[in-house]
PDB file of C-alpha atoms and ligand atoms in Angstrom:
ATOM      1  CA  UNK A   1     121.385 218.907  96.581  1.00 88.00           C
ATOM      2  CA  UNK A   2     122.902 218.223 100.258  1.00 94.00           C
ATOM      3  CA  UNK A   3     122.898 221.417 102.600  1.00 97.00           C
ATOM      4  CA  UNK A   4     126.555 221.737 103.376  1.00 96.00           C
ATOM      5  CA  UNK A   5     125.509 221.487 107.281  1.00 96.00           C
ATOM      6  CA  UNK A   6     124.704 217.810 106.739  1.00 98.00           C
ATOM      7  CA  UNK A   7     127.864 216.831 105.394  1.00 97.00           C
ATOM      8  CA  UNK A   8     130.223 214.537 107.821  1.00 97.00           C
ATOM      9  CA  UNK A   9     132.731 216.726 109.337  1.00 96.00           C
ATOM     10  CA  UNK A  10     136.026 215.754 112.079  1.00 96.00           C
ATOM     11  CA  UNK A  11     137.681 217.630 114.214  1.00 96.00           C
ATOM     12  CA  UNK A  12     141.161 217.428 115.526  1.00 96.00           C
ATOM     13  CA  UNK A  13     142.211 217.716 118.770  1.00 95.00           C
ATOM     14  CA  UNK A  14     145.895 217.951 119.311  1.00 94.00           C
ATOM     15  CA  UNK A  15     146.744 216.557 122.964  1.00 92.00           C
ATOM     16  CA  UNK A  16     149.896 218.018 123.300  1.00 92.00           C
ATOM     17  CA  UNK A  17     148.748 221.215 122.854  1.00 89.00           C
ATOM     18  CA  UNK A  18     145.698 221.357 124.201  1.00 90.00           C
ATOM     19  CA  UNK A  19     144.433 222.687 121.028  1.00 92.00           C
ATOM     20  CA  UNK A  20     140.617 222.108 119.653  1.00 94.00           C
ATOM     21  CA  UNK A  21     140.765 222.530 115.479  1.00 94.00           C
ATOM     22  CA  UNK A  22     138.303 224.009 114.752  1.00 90.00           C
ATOM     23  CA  UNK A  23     137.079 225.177 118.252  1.00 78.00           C
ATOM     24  CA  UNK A  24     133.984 227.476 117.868  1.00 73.00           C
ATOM     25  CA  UNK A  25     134.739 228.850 121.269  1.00 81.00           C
ATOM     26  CA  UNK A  26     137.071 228.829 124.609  1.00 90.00           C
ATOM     27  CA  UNK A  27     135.982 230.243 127.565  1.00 95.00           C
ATOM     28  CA  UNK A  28     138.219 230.387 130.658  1.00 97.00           C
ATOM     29  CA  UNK A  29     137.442 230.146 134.048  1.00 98.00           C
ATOM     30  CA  UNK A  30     139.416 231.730 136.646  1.00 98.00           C
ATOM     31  CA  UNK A  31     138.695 231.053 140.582  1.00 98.00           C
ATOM     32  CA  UNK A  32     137.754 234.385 140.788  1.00 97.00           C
ATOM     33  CA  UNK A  33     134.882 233.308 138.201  1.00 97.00           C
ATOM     34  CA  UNK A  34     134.501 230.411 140.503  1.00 96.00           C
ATOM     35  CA  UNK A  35     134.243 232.422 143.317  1.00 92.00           C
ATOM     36  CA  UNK A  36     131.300 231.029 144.797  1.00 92.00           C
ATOM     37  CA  UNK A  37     132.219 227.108 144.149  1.00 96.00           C
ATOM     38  CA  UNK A  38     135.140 226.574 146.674  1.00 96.00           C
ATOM     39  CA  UNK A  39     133.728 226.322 149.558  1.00 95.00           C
ATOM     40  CA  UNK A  40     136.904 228.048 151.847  1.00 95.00           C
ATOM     41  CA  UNK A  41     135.978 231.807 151.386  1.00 95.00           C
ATOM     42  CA  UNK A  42     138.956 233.138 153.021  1.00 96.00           C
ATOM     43  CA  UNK A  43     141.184 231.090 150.528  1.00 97.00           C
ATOM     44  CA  UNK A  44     139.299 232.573 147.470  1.00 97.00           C
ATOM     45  CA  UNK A  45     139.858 236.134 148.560  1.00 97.00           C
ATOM     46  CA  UNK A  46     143.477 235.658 149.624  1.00 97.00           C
ATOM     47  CA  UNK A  47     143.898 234.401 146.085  1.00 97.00           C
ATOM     48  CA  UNK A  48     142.325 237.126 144.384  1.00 97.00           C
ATOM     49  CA  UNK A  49     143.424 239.748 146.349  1.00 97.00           C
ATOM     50  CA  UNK A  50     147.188 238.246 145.187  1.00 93.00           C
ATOM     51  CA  UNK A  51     145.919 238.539 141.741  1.00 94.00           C
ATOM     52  CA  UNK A  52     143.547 235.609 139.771  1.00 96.00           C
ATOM     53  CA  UNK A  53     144.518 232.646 138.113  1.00 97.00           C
ATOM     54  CA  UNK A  54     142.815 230.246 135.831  1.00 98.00           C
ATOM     55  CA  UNK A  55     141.019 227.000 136.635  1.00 98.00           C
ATOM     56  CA  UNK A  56     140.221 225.128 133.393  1.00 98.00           C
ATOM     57  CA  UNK A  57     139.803 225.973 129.989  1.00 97.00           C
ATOM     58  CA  UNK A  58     136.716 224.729 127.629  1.00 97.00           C
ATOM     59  CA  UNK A  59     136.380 224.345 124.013  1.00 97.00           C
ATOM     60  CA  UNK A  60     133.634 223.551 122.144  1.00 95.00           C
ATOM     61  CA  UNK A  61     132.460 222.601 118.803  1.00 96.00           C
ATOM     62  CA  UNK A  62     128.632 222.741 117.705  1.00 96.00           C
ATOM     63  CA  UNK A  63     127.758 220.364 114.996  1.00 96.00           C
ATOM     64  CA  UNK A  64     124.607 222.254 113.469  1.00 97.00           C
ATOM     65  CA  UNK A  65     123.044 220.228 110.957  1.00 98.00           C
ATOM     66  CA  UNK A  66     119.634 221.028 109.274  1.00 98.00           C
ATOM     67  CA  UNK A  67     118.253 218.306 111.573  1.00 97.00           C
ATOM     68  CA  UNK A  68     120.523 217.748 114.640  1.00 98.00           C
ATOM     69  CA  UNK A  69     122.536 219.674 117.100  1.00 98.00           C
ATOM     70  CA  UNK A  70     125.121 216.964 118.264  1.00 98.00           C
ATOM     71  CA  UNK A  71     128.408 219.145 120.559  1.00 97.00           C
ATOM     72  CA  UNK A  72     131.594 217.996 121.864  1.00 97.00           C
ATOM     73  CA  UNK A  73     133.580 219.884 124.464  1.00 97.00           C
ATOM     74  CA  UNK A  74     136.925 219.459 125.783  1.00 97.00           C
ATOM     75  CA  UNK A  75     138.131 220.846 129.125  1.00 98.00           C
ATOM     76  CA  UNK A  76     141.331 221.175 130.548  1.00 98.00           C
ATOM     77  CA  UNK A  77     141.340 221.531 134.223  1.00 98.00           C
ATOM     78  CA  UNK A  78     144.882 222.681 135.645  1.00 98.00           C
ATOM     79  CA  UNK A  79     146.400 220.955 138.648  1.00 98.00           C
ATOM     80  CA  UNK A  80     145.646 222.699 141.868  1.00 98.00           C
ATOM     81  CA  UNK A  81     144.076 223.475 145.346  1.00 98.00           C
ATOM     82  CA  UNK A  82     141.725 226.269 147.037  1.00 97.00           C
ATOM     83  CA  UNK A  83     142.261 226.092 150.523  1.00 96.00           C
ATOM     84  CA  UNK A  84     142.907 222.482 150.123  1.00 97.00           C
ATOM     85  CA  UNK A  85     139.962 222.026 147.895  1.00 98.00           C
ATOM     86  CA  UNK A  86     141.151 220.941 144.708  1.00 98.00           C
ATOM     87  CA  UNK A  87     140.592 222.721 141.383  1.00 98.00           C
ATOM     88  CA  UNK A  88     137.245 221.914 139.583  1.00 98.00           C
ATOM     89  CA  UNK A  89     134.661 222.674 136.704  1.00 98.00           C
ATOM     90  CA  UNK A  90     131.399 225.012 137.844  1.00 98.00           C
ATOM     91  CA  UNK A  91     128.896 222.298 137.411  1.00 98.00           C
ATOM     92  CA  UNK A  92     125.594 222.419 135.971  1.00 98.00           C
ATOM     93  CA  UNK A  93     122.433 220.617 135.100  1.00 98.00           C
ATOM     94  CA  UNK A  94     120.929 220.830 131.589  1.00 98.00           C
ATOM     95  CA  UNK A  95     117.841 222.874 131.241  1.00 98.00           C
ATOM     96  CA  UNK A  96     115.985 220.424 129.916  1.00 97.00           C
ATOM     97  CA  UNK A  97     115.518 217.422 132.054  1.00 95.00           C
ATOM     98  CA  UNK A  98     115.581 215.089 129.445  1.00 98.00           C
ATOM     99  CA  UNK A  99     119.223 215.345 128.320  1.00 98.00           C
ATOM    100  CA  UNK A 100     122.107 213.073 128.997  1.00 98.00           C
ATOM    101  CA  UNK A 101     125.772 213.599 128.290  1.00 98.00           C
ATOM    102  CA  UNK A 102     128.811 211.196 127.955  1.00 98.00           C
ATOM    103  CA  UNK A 103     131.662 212.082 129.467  1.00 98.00           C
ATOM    104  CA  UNK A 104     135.400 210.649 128.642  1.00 98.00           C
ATOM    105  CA  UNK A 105     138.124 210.990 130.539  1.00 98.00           C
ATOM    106  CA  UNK A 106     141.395 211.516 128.707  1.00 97.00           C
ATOM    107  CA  UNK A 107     144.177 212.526 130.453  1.00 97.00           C
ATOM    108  CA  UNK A 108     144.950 212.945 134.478  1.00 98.00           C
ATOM    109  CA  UNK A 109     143.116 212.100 137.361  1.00 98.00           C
ATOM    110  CA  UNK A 110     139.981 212.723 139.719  1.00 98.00           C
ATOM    111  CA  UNK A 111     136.135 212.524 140.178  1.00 98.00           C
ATOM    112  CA  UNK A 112     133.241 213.274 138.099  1.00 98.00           C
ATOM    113  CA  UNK A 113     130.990 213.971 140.689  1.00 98.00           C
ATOM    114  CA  UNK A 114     127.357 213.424 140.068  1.00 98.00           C
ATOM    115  CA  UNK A 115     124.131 215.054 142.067  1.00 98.00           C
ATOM    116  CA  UNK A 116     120.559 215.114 141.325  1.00 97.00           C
ATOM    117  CA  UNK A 117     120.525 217.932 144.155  1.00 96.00           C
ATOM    118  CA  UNK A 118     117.684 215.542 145.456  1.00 95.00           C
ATOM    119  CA  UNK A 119     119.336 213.274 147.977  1.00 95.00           C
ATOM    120  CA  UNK A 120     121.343 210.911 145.322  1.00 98.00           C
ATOM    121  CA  UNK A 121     125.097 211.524 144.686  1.00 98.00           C
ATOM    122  CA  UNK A 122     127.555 209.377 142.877  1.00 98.00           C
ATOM    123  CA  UNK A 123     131.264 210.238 142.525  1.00 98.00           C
ATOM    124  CA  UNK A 124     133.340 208.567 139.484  1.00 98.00           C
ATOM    125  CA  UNK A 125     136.508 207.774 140.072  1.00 98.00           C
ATOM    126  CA  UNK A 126     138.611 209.297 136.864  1.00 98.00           C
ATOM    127  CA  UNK A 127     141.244 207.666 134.871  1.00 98.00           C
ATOM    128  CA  UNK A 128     142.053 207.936 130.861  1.00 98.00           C
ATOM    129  CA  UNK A 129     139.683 205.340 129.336  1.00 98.00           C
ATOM    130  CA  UNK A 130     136.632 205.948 131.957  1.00 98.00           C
ATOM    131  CA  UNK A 131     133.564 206.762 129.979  1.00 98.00           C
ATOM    132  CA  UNK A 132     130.727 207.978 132.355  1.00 98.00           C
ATOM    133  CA  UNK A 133     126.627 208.311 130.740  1.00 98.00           C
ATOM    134  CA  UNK A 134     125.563 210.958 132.908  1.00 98.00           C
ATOM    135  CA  UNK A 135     121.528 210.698 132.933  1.00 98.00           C
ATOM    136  CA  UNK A 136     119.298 213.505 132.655  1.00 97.00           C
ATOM    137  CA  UNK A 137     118.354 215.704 135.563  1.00 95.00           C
ATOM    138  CA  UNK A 138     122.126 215.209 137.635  1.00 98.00           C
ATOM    139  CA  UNK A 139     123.761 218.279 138.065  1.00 98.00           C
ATOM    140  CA  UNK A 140     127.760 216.814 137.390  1.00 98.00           C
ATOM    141  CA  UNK A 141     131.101 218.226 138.198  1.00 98.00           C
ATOM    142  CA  UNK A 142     134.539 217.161 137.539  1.00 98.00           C
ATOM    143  CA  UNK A 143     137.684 217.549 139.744  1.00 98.00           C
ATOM    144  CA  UNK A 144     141.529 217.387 139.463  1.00 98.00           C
ATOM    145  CA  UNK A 145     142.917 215.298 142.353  1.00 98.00           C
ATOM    146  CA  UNK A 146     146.056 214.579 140.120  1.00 98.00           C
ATOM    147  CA  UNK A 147     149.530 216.541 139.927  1.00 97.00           C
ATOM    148  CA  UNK A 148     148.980 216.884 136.293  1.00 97.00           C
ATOM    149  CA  UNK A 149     146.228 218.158 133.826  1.00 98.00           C
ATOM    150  CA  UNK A 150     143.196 216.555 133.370  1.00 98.00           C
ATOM    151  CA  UNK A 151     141.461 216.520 129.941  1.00 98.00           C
ATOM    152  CA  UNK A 152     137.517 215.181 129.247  1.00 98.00           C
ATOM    153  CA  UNK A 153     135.807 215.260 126.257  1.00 98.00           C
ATOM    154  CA  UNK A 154     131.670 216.008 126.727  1.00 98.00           C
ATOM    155  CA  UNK A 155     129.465 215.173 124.167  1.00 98.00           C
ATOM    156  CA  UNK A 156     126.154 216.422 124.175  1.00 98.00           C
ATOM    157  CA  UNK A 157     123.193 218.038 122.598  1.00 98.00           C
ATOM    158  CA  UNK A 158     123.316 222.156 122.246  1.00 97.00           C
ATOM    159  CA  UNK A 159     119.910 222.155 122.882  1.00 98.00           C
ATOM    160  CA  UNK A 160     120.375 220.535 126.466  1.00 98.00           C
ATOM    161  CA  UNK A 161     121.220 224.368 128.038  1.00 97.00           C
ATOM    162  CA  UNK A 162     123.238 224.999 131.036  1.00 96.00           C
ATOM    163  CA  UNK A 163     121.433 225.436 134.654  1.00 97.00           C
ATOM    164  CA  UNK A 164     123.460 226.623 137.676  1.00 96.00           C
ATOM    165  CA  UNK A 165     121.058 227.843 139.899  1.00 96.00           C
ATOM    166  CA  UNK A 166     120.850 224.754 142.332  1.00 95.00           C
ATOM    167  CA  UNK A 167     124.500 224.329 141.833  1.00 96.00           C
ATOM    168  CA  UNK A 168     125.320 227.970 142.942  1.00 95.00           C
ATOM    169  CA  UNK A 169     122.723 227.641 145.690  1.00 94.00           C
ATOM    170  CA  UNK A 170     123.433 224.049 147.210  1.00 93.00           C
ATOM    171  CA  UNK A 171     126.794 222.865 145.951  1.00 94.00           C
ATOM    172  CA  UNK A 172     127.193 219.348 146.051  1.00 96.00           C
ATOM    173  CA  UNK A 173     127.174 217.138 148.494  1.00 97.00           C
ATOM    174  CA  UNK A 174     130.382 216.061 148.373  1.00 97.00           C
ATOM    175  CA  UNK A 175     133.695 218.147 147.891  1.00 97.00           C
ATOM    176  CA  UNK A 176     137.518 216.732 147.345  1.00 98.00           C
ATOM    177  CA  UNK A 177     140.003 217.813 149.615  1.00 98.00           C
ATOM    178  CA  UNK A 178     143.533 217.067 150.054  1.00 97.00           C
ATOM    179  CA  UNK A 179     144.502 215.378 153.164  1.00 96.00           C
ATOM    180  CA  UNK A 180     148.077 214.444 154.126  1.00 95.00           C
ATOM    181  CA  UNK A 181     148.824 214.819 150.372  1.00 92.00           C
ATOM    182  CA  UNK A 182     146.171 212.553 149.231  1.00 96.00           C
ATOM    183  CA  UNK A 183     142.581 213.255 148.009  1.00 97.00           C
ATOM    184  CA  UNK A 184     139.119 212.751 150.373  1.00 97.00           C
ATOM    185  CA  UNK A 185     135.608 213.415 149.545  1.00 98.00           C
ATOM    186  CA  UNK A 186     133.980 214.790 153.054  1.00 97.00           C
ATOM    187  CA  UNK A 187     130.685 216.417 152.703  1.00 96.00           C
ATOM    188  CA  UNK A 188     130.474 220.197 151.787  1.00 94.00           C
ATOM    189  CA  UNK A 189     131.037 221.842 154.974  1.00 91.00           C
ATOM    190  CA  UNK A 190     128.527 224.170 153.659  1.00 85.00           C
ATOM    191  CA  UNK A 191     125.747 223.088 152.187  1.00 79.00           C
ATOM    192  CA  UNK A 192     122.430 224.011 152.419  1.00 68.00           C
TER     193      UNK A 192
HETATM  194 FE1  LIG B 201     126.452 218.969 130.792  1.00 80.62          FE
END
């Protein structure tokens, strides 16, 4: 007799919508959850002190088999700037340092920006259609440089974790800024 947990199961995500059926979870993040992140300090608190406002949204789905623990995420990040930085995800690394993640960019535009927090940074450029393996061990981060949502599907194994220490401490090298209405990567003004 088959556990139920092993049986083949889809999900449905409705674009329009923005909807995740069934989504196990969505957290929010708001800048003032993101306080830390932006790297203008100043612009933060003038936000927050104006009242918050959201940053993206993540859903997520845990496929939890008898045998495997297989996840895939969607995030919505809302168009946007933070004293000209513009809107982004946290970042993290996985706890364990053996565990990739694909990434697959469905809507908008932007960078997945990718940092071993090490010396070695790579920034994707984002369009629908780009698919990005992100290895084990870099700490990765995706940003709206677009007027319009951007939506990426992450699919990855539960049992990878979350880390944000370096990411909270260090940043990443890199941060996207909006320059005479265009975007620029310039390095964090302050990293550590
Ligand atoms: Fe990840």
């Amino acid at each position: 007799m088959l556990d139920p947990r092993d049986l083949p199961l889809s999900l449905y995500f409705d674009i329009p919508n923005g909807i995740l059926q069934p989504a196990a979870a969505t957290i929010v993040r708001t800048v003032g959850d993101l306080r830390g992140m932006f790297f203008n300090q100043a612009a933060v608190n003038a936000i927050l002190a104006s009242g918050d406002r959201p940053v993206y949204e993540i859903q997520n789905y845990p496929f939890l088999t008898t045998c495997s623990d297989m996840a895939v995420s969607v995030t919505r990040i809302f168009p946007g700037t933070v004293g000209g930085e513009y809107h982004m995800s946290k970042g993290h690394q996985h706890e364990r340092d053996d565990q990739a993640e694909v990434y697959f960019c469905l809507q908008g535009s932007g960078y997945l920006l990718l940092d071993t927090m090490q010396g070695d940074f790579q920034a994707e450029a984002w369009k629908p259609g780009i698919i990005t393996h992100i290895p084990a061990q870099w700490a990765h981060r995706v940003v709206n440089t677009g007027p319009d949502l951007l939506v990426y599907i992450g699919i990855y194994q539960v049992k990878a974790g979350h880390k944000y220490e370096l990411v909270e401490k260090q940043g990443f090298q890199k941060v996207a800024v909006e320059q005479d209405g265009q975007p620029v990567l310039i390095p964090h003004p302050n990293r550590v």
